[in-house]
Amino acid sequence: MKRLSIQWRVTLWFTLLMTLLAAVGLGFLFFMGGQSALAATKNRMETMAENSRGEMGQGIDGVVFDSDLEYFRDGVYLSVYDDAGLPLYGAVPQRFDNSIVFADAQLREVTDSGGRWYLYDISYTVGDYQVWVRTVAAVDEIDSTITMLLRLAVIVLPFFVVLAAVGGFLLTGRAFAPVRRITQTAREIGQGGDLSRRIQLGPGNDEIHTLANEFDHMFARLEASFEAEKQFSNDASHELRTPTAVILTQCEDALESNASPEELRAALRAIQRQGEKMAGLLSQLLLLARADNGSQKLRREPVDLSEMAAAVAEEQRELAAEKRIAVTADIAPGLVVQGDETLLMRVLINLMENGIKYGREGGHLTLTLSGSETRVTGVVADDGIGIAAADLDKIWRRFWQADPARSRGGAGLGLSMVKWIVEAHGGQITAASTLGKGTAFTFTLPRQE
């Protein structure tokens, strides 16, 4: 049984169940039919015997019988006897032993040398005479009717079994067709690696359609994940290729025999800058990789976010001064959160560096920190180049840049890190921007009293 397919197993169980139900149903019907036929025969015997009283009368020489008195109807024989047991009228079956003693108003089953019989006797007084009326029916004739019906059932039942098996196989085949389609699609995806394939069973609310839709959603997520992984590898390679090329070029120039000490120091400084850039990029990639696989643990402790924000704002003023950007801080005191101090500082630094990098010269950068009973809300707003509305939901993607020409040397990982850090601390971050007017990043974190 285990080696058979599910379709064949379901078909076999369906056929067995239908056969069992049919057998039980036919058996019950035949039993009830036999009981009904027996009851009808017995009722007919009693009725014929009791109705015969109105068809008899007293004559000159004894009892006389009306011509309407039937002595045989539908397998039931009627006969009339005097009080001594001598037959006066009617007939009995040929093999019936007519010497059986009378029993008034009793329906009996008796057996003699001629077979098995149902008897019903009743005594009447007709004028001055006492008579017995007896009705007789053969048990074997009723049994033979039931036997014939059973034989007919034995003949019909195999056809019913075959019909149930064929119908069950066709029904299960149709029911499992979506499963075969799911299997075939999964096999083709596994063999060809084409994650764009979908099952697409169409509309439906049953379990199979629900399963197929879940598979389609899973394939879509896998496709998006693989595409993101591929894009991530390409972007990472691209970001690392430029500093690597600079380092190799500077090394080649420094290794020239006629390079002066000043040229060597300049080459080393260029190599150092590119090395620091690569180290920062690798550090960010490592953090995001650990975040993806869940191995980046948060070192939670009470952090005074107000003090941290003030320190970061003061530090960023020096960098902003190079572009004549005025940094303004509006920070409510005593706002404490439970979190990783290093990562939370990274959030503030990245957001403010982003505002300085894309802010306009002579512009403004504002850091606002406020709190409620349960949340701490921070806003970093600039009046720089802004972000197009169509690109606003893409800024959290890794390595994404709306315009690489305006990337200002960034790798496009800062906002991805910020989003993960905020959400890892149970918070949320959103961005609102108008192209050419500036951008505001708003984050909220759970507050600790």
CSV table of C-alpha atoms in Angstrom, one decimal:
chain,number,residue,atom,x,y,z
A,1,MET,CA,0.0,0.0,0.0
A,2,LYS,CA,2.8,2.4,0.9
A,3,ARG,CA,4.3,2.0,-2.6
A,4,LEU,CA,1.2,3.2,-4.3
A,5,SER,CA,0.7,6.8,-5.1
A,6,ILE,CA,-1.7,8.9,-3.0
A,7,GLN,CA,-4.2,9.0,-5.8
A,8,TRP,CA,-4.3,5.2,-6.0
A,9,ARG,CA,-4.5,4.9,-2.2
A,10,VAL,CA,-7.4,7.4,-2.0
A,11,THR,CA,-9.1,5.6,-4.9
A,12,LEU,CA,-8.8,2.3,-3.1
A,13,TRP,CA,-10.1,3.6,0.2
A,14,PHE,CA,-12.9,5.4,-1.6
A,15,THR,CA,-13.9,2.3,-3.5
A,16,LEU,CA,-13.8,0.2,-0.3
A,17,LEU,CA,-15.9,2.7,1.6
A,18,MET,CA,-18.4,3.0,-1.2
A,19,THR,CA,-18.6,-0.8,-1.6
A,20,LEU,CA,-19.1,-1.2,2.2
A,21,LEU,CA,-21.8,1.5,2.2
A,22,ALA,CA,-23.5,-0.1,-0.8
A,23,ALA,CA,-23.4,-3.6,0.7
A,24,VAL,CA,-24.8,-2.3,4.0
A,25,GLY,CA,-27.4,-0.2,2.3
A,26,LEU,CA,-28.6,-3.0,0.0
A,27,GLY,CA,-28.6,-5.5,2.9
A,28,PHE,CA,-30.7,-3.1,4.9
A,29,LEU,CA,-33.1,-2.5,2.0
A,30,PHE,CA,-33.5,-6.2,1.3
A,31,PHE,CA,-34.0,-7.0,4.9
A,32,MET,CA,-36.7,-4.3,5.2
A,33,GLY,CA,-38.1,-5.4,1.9
A,34,GLY,CA,-38.3,-9.0,3.1
A,35,GLN,CA,-39.9,-7.9,6.3
A,36,SER,CA,-42.4,-5.8,4.4
A,37,ALA,CA,-43.3,-8.7,2.1
A,38,LEU,CA,-43.7,-11.0,5.1
A,39,ALA,CA,-45.9,-8.5,6.9
A,40,ALA,CA,-47.9,-7.9,3.7
A,41,THR,CA,-48.5,-11.6,3.3
A,42,LYS,CA,-49.5,-12.1,7.0
A,43,ASN,CA,-51.8,-9.1,6.8
A,44,ARG,CA,-53.4,-10.5,3.6
A,45,MET,CA,-53.9,-13.9,5.4
A,46,GLU,CA,-55.7,-12.3,8.3
A,47,THR,CA,-57.7,-10.0,6.1
A,48,MET,CA,-58.9,-12.8,3.8
A,49,ALA,CA,-59.9,-15.0,6.8
A,50,GLU,CA,-61.7,-12.2,8.6
A,51,ASN,CA,-63.5,-11.0,5.5
A,52,SER,CA,-64.7,-14.5,4.6
A,53,ARG,CA,-67.3,-14.2,7.4
A,54,GLY,CA,-69.5,-11.9,5.4
A,55,GLU,CA,-69.4,-14.3,2.4
A,56,MET,CA,-71.0,-17.3,4.3
A,57,GLY,CA,-74.6,-18.0,5.4
A,58,GLN,CA,-76.8,-20.8,6.7
A,59,GLY,CA,-78.7,-22.8,4.1
A,60,ILE,CA,-81.2,-25.7,4.3
A,61,ASP,CA,-78.5,-28.4,4.2
A,62,GLY,CA,-75.8,-26.4,6.0
A,63,VAL,CA,-73.4,-23.5,5.3
A,64,VAL,CA,-73.6,-21.8,1.9
A,65,PHE,CA,-70.9,-19.7,0.4
A,66,ASP,CA,-71.1,-16.6,-1.7
A,67,SER,CA,-69.6,-16.7,-5.2
A,68,ASP,CA,-67.4,-13.7,-4.3
A,69,LEU,CA,-65.5,-15.7,-1.6
A,70,GLU,CA,-61.9,-16.0,-3.0
A,71,TYR,CA,-59.9,-19.1,-2.1
A,72,PHE,CA,-56.6,-18.0,-3.6
A,73,ARG,CA,-55.1,-14.5,-3.8
A,74,ASP,CA,-51.4,-13.5,-4.3
A,75,GLY,CA,-49.9,-16.8,-2.9
A,76,VAL,CA,-52.5,-17.1,0.0
A,77,TYR,CA,-54.9,-20.1,0.1
A,78,LEU,CA,-58.2,-20.0,1.9
A,79,SER,CA,-60.3,-23.0,3.0
A,80,VAL,CA,-63.3,-23.6,5.2
A,81,TYR,CA,-63.9,-26.5,7.6
A,82,ASP,CA,-66.8,-27.7,9.8
A,83,ASP,CA,-66.4,-28.2,13.5
A,84,ALA,CA,-65.2,-31.8,12.9
A,85,GLY,CA,-62.4,-30.6,10.6
A,86,LEU,CA,-63.9,-31.7,7.3
A,87,PRO,CA,-63.3,-29.4,4.4
A,88,LEU,CA,-66.3,-27.5,3.1
A,89,TYR,CA,-64.9,-24.9,0.7
A,90,GLY,CA,-61.6,-23.6,-0.7
A,91,ALA,CA,-58.2,-25.0,-1.4
A,92,VAL,CA,-54.8,-25.6,0.2
A,93,PRO,CA,-51.4,-26.0,-1.3
A,94,GLN,CA,-50.7,-29.4,-2.9
A,95,ARG,CA,-48.0,-30.4,-0.4
A,96,PHE,CA,-49.7,-29.0,2.7
A,97,ASP,CA,-50.6,-31.4,5.5
A,98,ASN,CA,-54.3,-30.6,6.1
A,99,SER,CA,-54.4,-32.5,9.4
A,100,ILE,CA,-52.7,-29.8,11.4
A,101,VAL,CA,-54.8,-28.9,14.4
A,102,PHE,CA,-56.6,-25.5,14.4
A,103,ALA,CA,-55.7,-22.6,16.7
A,104,ASP,CA,-58.2,-19.8,16.9
A,105,ALA,CA,-56.9,-16.3,15.8
A,106,GLN,CA,-53.2,-17.3,15.9
A,107,LEU,CA,-50.7,-16.6,13.1
A,108,ARG,CA,-48.3,-19.5,13.2
A,109,GLU,CA,-45.3,-20.9,11.3
A,110,VAL,CA,-45.4,-24.7,11.0
A,111,THR,CA,-43.3,-27.3,9.3
A,112,ASP,CA,-44.5,-30.5,7.8
A,113,SER,CA,-43.3,-33.0,5.3
A,114,GLY,CA,-44.3,-30.7,2.5
A,115,GLY,CA,-42.3,-27.7,3.7
A,116,ARG,CA,-42.7,-24.6,5.9
A,117,TRP,CA,-46.0,-22.7,6.1
A,118,TYR,CA,-47.6,-19.7,7.6
A,119,LEU,CA,-51.1,-20.5,9.1
A,120,TYR,CA,-53.9,-18.3,10.3
A,121,ASP,CA,-57.1,-20.0,11.7
A,122,ILE,CA,-60.2,-18.3,12.9
A,123,SER,CA,-63.5,-19.8,14.1
A,124,TYR,CA,-67.0,-18.5,13.2
A,125,THR,CA,-70.6,-19.3,14.1
A,126,VAL,CA,-72.8,-19.3,11.0
A,127,GLY,CA,-76.4,-19.8,12.1
A,128,ASP,CA,-76.5,-23.2,13.9
A,129,TYR,CA,-73.1,-24.2,12.5
A,130,GLN,CA,-69.5,-23.8,13.8
A,131,VAL,CA,-66.9,-23.4,11.0
A,132,TRP,CA,-63.1,-22.9,10.8
A,133,VAL,CA,-61.5,-20.6,8.3
A,134,ARG,CA,-57.9,-21.3,7.5
A,135,THR,CA,-55.5,-19.3,5.3
A,136,VAL,CA,-52.1,-20.8,4.2
A,137,ALA,CA,-49.0,-19.3,2.6
A,138,ALA,CA,-45.7,-21.0,1.7
A,139,VAL,CA,-42.7,-19.6,3.6
A,140,ASP,CA,-40.4,-20.8,0.8
A,141,GLU,CA,-42.2,-18.5,-1.8
A,142,ILE,CA,-41.5,-15.4,0.3
A,143,ASP,CA,-37.9,-16.5,0.9
A,144,SER,CA,-37.4,-17.2,-2.7
A,145,THR,CA,-38.5,-13.6,-3.5
A,146,ILE,CA,-35.9,-12.3,-1.1
A,147,THR,CA,-33.3,-14.7,-2.5
A,148,MET,CA,-33.9,-13.5,-6.0
A,149,LEU,CA,-33.4,-9.9,-4.8
A,150,LEU,CA,-30.2,-10.9,-3.2
A,151,ARG,CA,-28.9,-12.6,-6.3
A,152,LEU,CA,-29.8,-9.5,-8.3
A,153,ALA,CA,-27.8,-7.5,-5.8
A,154,VAL,CA,-24.8,-9.8,-6.1
A,155,ILE,CA,-24.9,-9.2,-9.9
A,156,VAL,CA,-25.4,-5.4,-9.6
A,157,LEU,CA,-22.8,-4.9,-6.8
A,158,PRO,CA,-19.7,-5.6,-9.0
A,159,PHE,CA,-20.8,-3.1,-11.5
A,160,PHE,CA,-21.3,-0.6,-8.7
A,161,VAL,CA,-17.8,-1.3,-7.4
A,162,VAL,CA,-16.3,-0.8,-10.8
A,163,LEU,CA,-18.2,2.4,-11.3
A,164,ALA,CA,-17.1,3.6,-7.8
A,165,ALA,CA,-13.5,2.8,-8.6
A,166,VAL,CA,-13.5,4.5,-12.0
A,167,GLY,CA,-15.4,7.5,-10.6
A,168,GLY,CA,-13.1,7.7,-7.6
A,169,PHE,CA,-10.0,7.5,-9.8
A,170,LEU,CA,-11.2,10.3,-12.0
A,171,LEU,CA,-12.3,12.5,-9.1
A,172,THR,CA,-9.0,12.0,-7.3
A,173,GLY,CA,-7.1,12.6,-10.5
A,174,ARG,CA,-8.8,15.9,-11.0
A,175,ALA,CA,-8.4,16.8,-7.3
A,176,PHE,CA,-4.6,16.0,-7.4
A,177,ALA,CA,-4.0,17.7,-10.8
A,178,PRO,CA,-3.0,20.9,-9.0
A,179,VAL,CA,-0.6,18.9,-6.8
A,180,ARG,CA,1.0,17.5,-9.9
A,181,ARG,CA,1.3,21.0,-11.4
A,182,ILE,CA,3.0,22.2,-8.2
A,183,THR,CA,5.4,19.3,-8.3
A,184,GLN,CA,6.2,19.8,-12.0
A,185,THR,CA,6.8,23.5,-11.5
A,186,ALA,CA,9.0,22.9,-8.4
A,187,ARG,CA,11.0,20.3,-10.4
A,188,GLU,CA,11.4,22.6,-13.4
A,189,ILE,CA,12.6,25.4,-11.1
A,190,GLY,CA,15.0,23.0,-9.4
A,191,GLN,CA,16.4,21.7,-12.6
A,192,GLY,CA,16.5,25.0,-14.6
A,193,GLY,CA,17.1,27.5,-11.7
A,194,ASP,CA,14.4,29.8,-13.2
A,195,LEU,CA,12.9,31.4,-10.1
A,196,SER,CA,10.6,33.5,-12.2
A,197,ARG,CA,8.4,30.5,-12.9
A,198,ARG,CA,5.0,30.4,-11.0
A,199,ILE,CA,2.4,27.8,-10.5
A,200,GLN,CA,-0.5,30.2,-11.1
A,201,LEU,CA,-3.5,28.0,-10.4
A,202,GLY,CA,-5.8,31.0,-10.6
A,203,PRO,CA,-8.6,32.0,-8.2
A,204,GLY,CA,-9.7,29.5,-5.6
A,205,ASN,CA,-10.3,29.2,-1.8
A,206,ASP,CA,-9.6,25.5,-1.2
A,207,GLU,CA,-6.5,24.1,0.5
A,208,ILE,CA,-4.7,23.2,-2.8
A,209,HIS,CA,-5.1,26.8,-4.2
A,210,THR,CA,-4.0,28.2,-0.9
A,211,LEU,CA,-0.9,25.9,-1.0
A,212,ALA,CA,-0.1,26.9,-4.6
A,213,ASN,CA,-0.5,30.6,-3.8
A,214,GLU,CA,1.9,30.2,-0.8
A,215,PHE,CA,4.4,28.5,-3.1
A,216,ASP,CA,4.1,31.3,-5.6
A,217,HIS,CA,4.7,33.9,-2.8
A,218,MET,CA,7.7,31.8,-1.6
A,219,PHE,CA,9.1,31.6,-5.1
A,220,ALA,CA,8.7,35.4,-5.4
A,221,ARG,CA,10.5,36.0,-2.1
A,222,LEU,CA,13.3,33.6,-3.2
A,223,GLU,CA,13.6,35.3,-6.5
A,224,ALA,CA,13.8,38.7,-4.8
A,225,SER,CA,16.3,37.3,-2.3
A,226,PHE,CA,18.6,35.8,-5.0
A,227,GLU,CA,18.4,39.0,-7.1
A,228,ALA,CA,19.2,41.1,-4.0
A,229,GLU,CA,22.1,38.7,-3.2
A,230,LYS,CA,23.4,39.0,-6.8
A,231,GLN,CA,23.0,42.7,-6.8
A,232,PHE,CA,24.7,42.9,-3.4
A,233,SER,CA,27.7,40.9,-4.7
A,234,ASN,CA,28.0,43.1,-7.8
A,235,ASP,CA,27.7,46.3,-5.8
A,236,ALA,CA,30.2,45.2,-3.2
A,237,SER,CA,32.6,44.2,-5.9
A,238,HIS,CA,32.2,47.5,-7.6
A,239,GLU,CA,32.7,49.5,-4.4
A,240,LEU,CA,35.9,47.5,-3.5
A,241,ARG,CA,37.3,47.6,-7.1
A,242,THR,CA,37.9,51.4,-7.1
A,243,PRO,CA,40.0,51.6,-3.9
A,244,THR,CA,41.8,48.5,-4.8
A,245,ALA,CA,42.7,50.0,-8.2
A,246,VAL,CA,43.9,53.2,-6.5
A,247,ILE,CA,46.1,51.2,-4.1
A,248,LEU,CA,47.6,49.2,-6.9
A,249,THR,CA,48.3,52.3,-8.9
A,250,GLN,CA,49.9,54.2,-6.0
A,251,CYS,CA,52.0,51.1,-5.2
A,252,GLU,CA,53.2,51.0,-8.8
A,253,ASP,CA,54.1,54.7,-8.8
A,254,ALA,CA,55.9,54.4,-5.4
A,255,LEU,CA,57.9,51.5,-6.6
A,256,GLU,CA,59.4,53.5,-9.4
A,257,SER,CA,63.2,53.9,-8.9
A,258,ASN,CA,63.1,57.7,-9.4
A,259,ALA,CA,60.2,58.4,-6.9
A,260,SER,CA,61.1,61.2,-4.5
A,261,PRO,CA,60.4,61.0,-0.7
A,262,GLU,CA,57.5,63.5,-1.1
A,263,GLU,CA,56.0,61.3,-3.8
A,264,LEU,CA,56.3,58.2,-1.7
A,265,ARG,CA,54.6,59.9,1.3
A,266,ALA,CA,51.8,61.1,-1.0
A,267,ALA,CA,51.3,57.6,-2.3
A,268,LEU,CA,51.3,56.2,1.2
A,269,ARG,CA,48.7,58.8,2.2
A,270,ALA,CA,46.5,57.9,-0.8
A,271,ILE,CA,46.9,54.2,0.1
A,272,GLN,CA,46.0,54.9,3.7
A,273,ARG,CA,42.8,56.7,2.7
A,274,GLN,CA,41.7,54.0,0.4
A,275,GLY,CA,42.5,51.4,3.0
A,276,GLU,CA,40.4,53.2,5.6
A,277,LYS,CA,37.6,53.4,3.1
A,278,MET,CA,37.8,49.7,2.4
A,279,ALA,CA,38.0,48.9,6.1
A,280,GLY,CA,34.9,51.0,6.8
A,281,LEU,CA,33.1,49.3,3.9
A,282,LEU,CA,34.1,45.9,5.2
A,283,SER,CA,33.0,46.8,8.7
A,284,GLN,CA,29.6,47.8,7.5
A,285,LEU,CA,29.2,44.7,5.4
A,286,LEU,CA,30.2,42.5,8.3
A,287,LEU,CA,27.6,44.2,10.5
A,288,LEU,CA,24.9,43.8,8.0
A,289,ALA,CA,25.8,40.2,7.3
A,290,ARG,CA,25.7,39.4,11.1
A,291,ALA,CA,22.3,41.2,11.2
A,292,ASP,CA,21.0,39.0,8.4
A,293,ASN,CA,22.0,35.7,10.0
A,294,GLY,CA,21.0,36.9,13.5
A,295,SER,CA,24.5,36.6,15.0
A,296,GLN,CA,24.8,40.4,15.7
A,297,LYS,CA,24.0,40.6,19.4
A,298,LEU,CA,22.9,43.9,21.1
A,299,ARG,CA,24.7,44.8,24.3
A,300,ARG,CA,21.7,46.4,26.0
A,301,GLU,CA,22.2,48.9,28.8
A,302,PRO,CA,20.6,52.2,29.8
A,303,VAL,CA,21.7,54.9,27.4
A,304,ASP,CA,21.2,58.6,28.0
A,305,LEU,CA,20.2,59.5,24.4
A,306,SER,CA,20.1,63.2,25.2
A,307,GLU,CA,23.7,63.3,26.2
A,308,MET,CA,24.7,61.2,23.2
A,309,ALA,CA,22.8,63.4,20.8
A,310,ALA,CA,24.4,66.5,22.2
A,311,ALA,CA,27.9,65.1,21.8
A,312,VAL,CA,27.2,63.9,18.3
A,313,ALA,CA,25.8,67.3,17.3
A,314,GLU,CA,28.9,69.1,18.7
A,315,GLU,CA,31.2,66.7,16.8
A,316,GLN,CA,29.4,67.1,13.5
A,317,ARG,CA,29.6,70.9,13.7
A,318,GLU,CA,33.2,70.7,12.7
A,319,LEU,CA,32.4,68.7,9.6
A,320,ALA,CA,29.4,70.9,8.7
A,321,ALA,CA,31.6,74.0,9.0
A,322,GLU,CA,33.5,73.0,5.9
A,323,LYS,CA,30.3,73.4,3.9
A,324,ARG,CA,29.2,76.4,6.0
A,325,ILE,CA,26.2,74.4,7.2
A,326,ALA,CA,24.7,75.5,10.5
A,327,VAL,CA,24.0,72.7,12.9
A,328,THR,CA,21.1,73.3,15.4
A,329,ALA,CA,20.3,70.9,18.2
A,330,ASP,CA,17.0,71.0,20.1
A,331,ILE,CA,17.3,68.2,22.7
A,332,ALA,CA,15.1,67.5,25.6
A,333,PRO,CA,17.1,66.4,28.7
A,334,GLY,CA,17.0,63.0,30.4
A,335,LEU,CA,15.8,60.8,27.6
A,336,VAL,CA,17.0,57.3,28.4
A,337,VAL,CA,16.6,54.2,26.3
A,338,GLN,CA,17.6,50.5,26.7
A,339,GLY,CA,20.0,49.7,23.9
A,340,ASP,CA,23.5,49.2,22.5
A,341,GLU,CA,25.3,52.5,23.0
A,342,THR,CA,27.7,52.0,20.0
A,343,LEU,CA,25.0,51.1,17.6
A,344,LEU,CA,22.7,54.0,18.7
A,345,MET,CA,25.6,56.4,18.3
A,346,ARG,CA,26.0,55.0,14.8
A,347,VAL,CA,22.4,55.9,14.0
A,348,LEU,CA,22.9,59.5,15.0
A,349,ILE,CA,26.3,59.9,13.2
A,350,ASN,CA,25.0,58.3,10.0
A,351,LEU,CA,21.9,60.5,9.8
A,352,MET,CA,23.8,63.7,10.5
A,353,GLU,CA,26.6,62.8,8.1
A,354,ASN,CA,24.0,62.0,5.5
A,355,GLY,CA,22.4,65.4,6.1
A,356,ILE,CA,25.8,67.2,5.8
A,357,LYS,CA,26.8,65.2,2.7
A,358,TYR,CA,23.6,66.0,0.8
A,359,GLY,CA,23.0,69.4,2.3
A,360,ARG,CA,23.6,72.6,0.4
A,361,GLU,CA,26.4,74.9,1.2
A,362,GLY,CA,25.3,77.7,3.6
A,363,GLY,CA,22.3,75.6,4.6
A,364,HIS,CA,21.0,74.2,7.9
A,365,LEU,CA,20.9,70.8,9.7
A,366,THR,CA,18.7,70.3,12.6
A,367,LEU,CA,18.7,67.6,15.2
A,368,THR,CA,15.6,67.4,17.4
A,369,LEU,CA,15.1,64.9,20.3
A,370,SER,CA,11.8,64.8,22.3
A,371,GLY,CA,10.1,62.2,24.4
A,372,SER,CA,6.7,61.0,25.7
A,373,GLU,CA,5.9,58.6,28.5
A,374,THR,CA,6.7,55.6,26.4
A,375,ARG,CA,8.7,56.7,23.3
A,376,VAL,CA,11.7,58.8,22.3
A,377,THR,CA,11.4,60.6,19.0
A,378,GLY,CA,14.3,62.0,17.0
A,379,VAL,CA,14.3,64.0,13.8
A,380,VAL,CA,17.3,64.9,11.6
A,381,ALA,CA,16.3,67.4,9.0
A,382,ASP,CA,18.3,69.2,6.3
A,383,ASP,CA,17.5,71.6,3.5
A,384,GLY,CA,19.6,69.9,0.8
A,385,ILE,CA,19.0,68.3,-2.5
A,386,GLY,CA,16.2,66.1,-1.3
A,387,ILE,CA,14.9,62.8,-2.7
A,388,ALA,CA,12.3,62.2,-5.4
A,389,ALA,CA,9.0,60.7,-4.2
A,390,ALA,CA,9.5,57.7,-6.5
A,391,ASP,CA,12.8,56.9,-4.8
A,392,LEU,CA,11.8,57.4,-1.2
A,393,ASP,CA,11.1,53.8,-0.5
A,394,LYS,CA,14.3,52.6,-2.1
A,395,ILE,CA,16.8,54.6,0.1
A,396,TRP,CA,16.9,51.7,2.7
A,397,ARG,CA,18.3,49.3,0.1
A,398,ARG,CA,21.9,48.4,0.3
A,399,PHE,CA,24.2,50.1,-2.2
A,400,TRP,CA,21.2,52.0,-3.6
A,401,GLN,CA,21.9,55.5,-4.9
A,402,ALA,CA,19.4,57.7,-6.7
A,403,ASP,CA,22.2,59.3,-8.7
A,404,PRO,CA,25.7,57.8,-8.5
A,405,ALA,CA,27.1,61.1,-9.7
A,406,ARG,CA,25.8,62.7,-6.5
A,407,SER,CA,26.8,59.9,-4.2
A,408,ARG,CA,29.5,62.1,-2.7
A,409,GLY,CA,31.7,59.1,-2.1
A,410,GLY,CA,29.3,57.0,-0.1
A,411,ALA,CA,28.7,53.3,-0.7
A,412,GLY,CA,25.0,53.4,0.0
A,413,LEU,CA,25.1,51.2,3.2
A,414,GLY,CA,24.5,53.9,5.9
A,415,LEU,CA,20.7,54.1,5.8
A,416,SER,CA,20.4,50.3,5.6
A,417,MET,CA,22.4,50.0,8.8
A,418,VAL,CA,20.4,52.8,10.5
A,419,LYS,CA,17.1,51.0,9.6
A,420,TRP,CA,18.3,47.7,11.0
A,421,ILE,CA,19.7,49.2,14.2
A,422,VAL,CA,16.5,51.2,14.9
A,423,GLU,CA,14.2,48.2,14.3
A,424,ALA,CA,16.5,45.9,16.3
A,425,HIS,CA,15.9,48.2,19.3
A,426,GLY,CA,12.1,47.9,18.8
A,427,GLY,CA,11.7,51.2,17.0
A,428,GLN,CA,10.7,52.6,13.7
A,429,ILE,CA,12.3,55.1,11.2
A,430,THR,CA,10.7,57.0,8.3
A,431,ALA,CA,11.8,59.5,5.8
A,432,ALA,CA,10.0,62.5,4.3
A,433,SER,CA,11.5,64.5,1.5
A,434,THR,CA,10.9,67.1,-1.2
A,435,LEU,CA,13.2,67.2,-4.2
A,436,GLY,CA,15.3,70.3,-4.0
A,437,LYS,CA,14.1,71.4,-0.6
A,438,GLY,CA,15.5,68.8,1.8
A,439,THR,CA,14.9,65.6,3.7
A,440,ALA,CA,13.8,64.8,7.3
A,441,PHE,CA,14.4,61.4,9.0
A,442,THR,CA,12.2,60.6,12.0
A,443,PHE,CA,13.0,57.7,14.3
A,444,THR,CA,11.2,56.5,17.5
A,445,LEU,CA,12.6,54.2,20.2
A,446,PRO,CA,11.0,52.7,23.4
A,447,ARG,CA,11.8,54.9,26.4
A,448,GLN,CA,13.1,53.6,29.7
A,449,GLU,CA,12.1,55.4,32.8
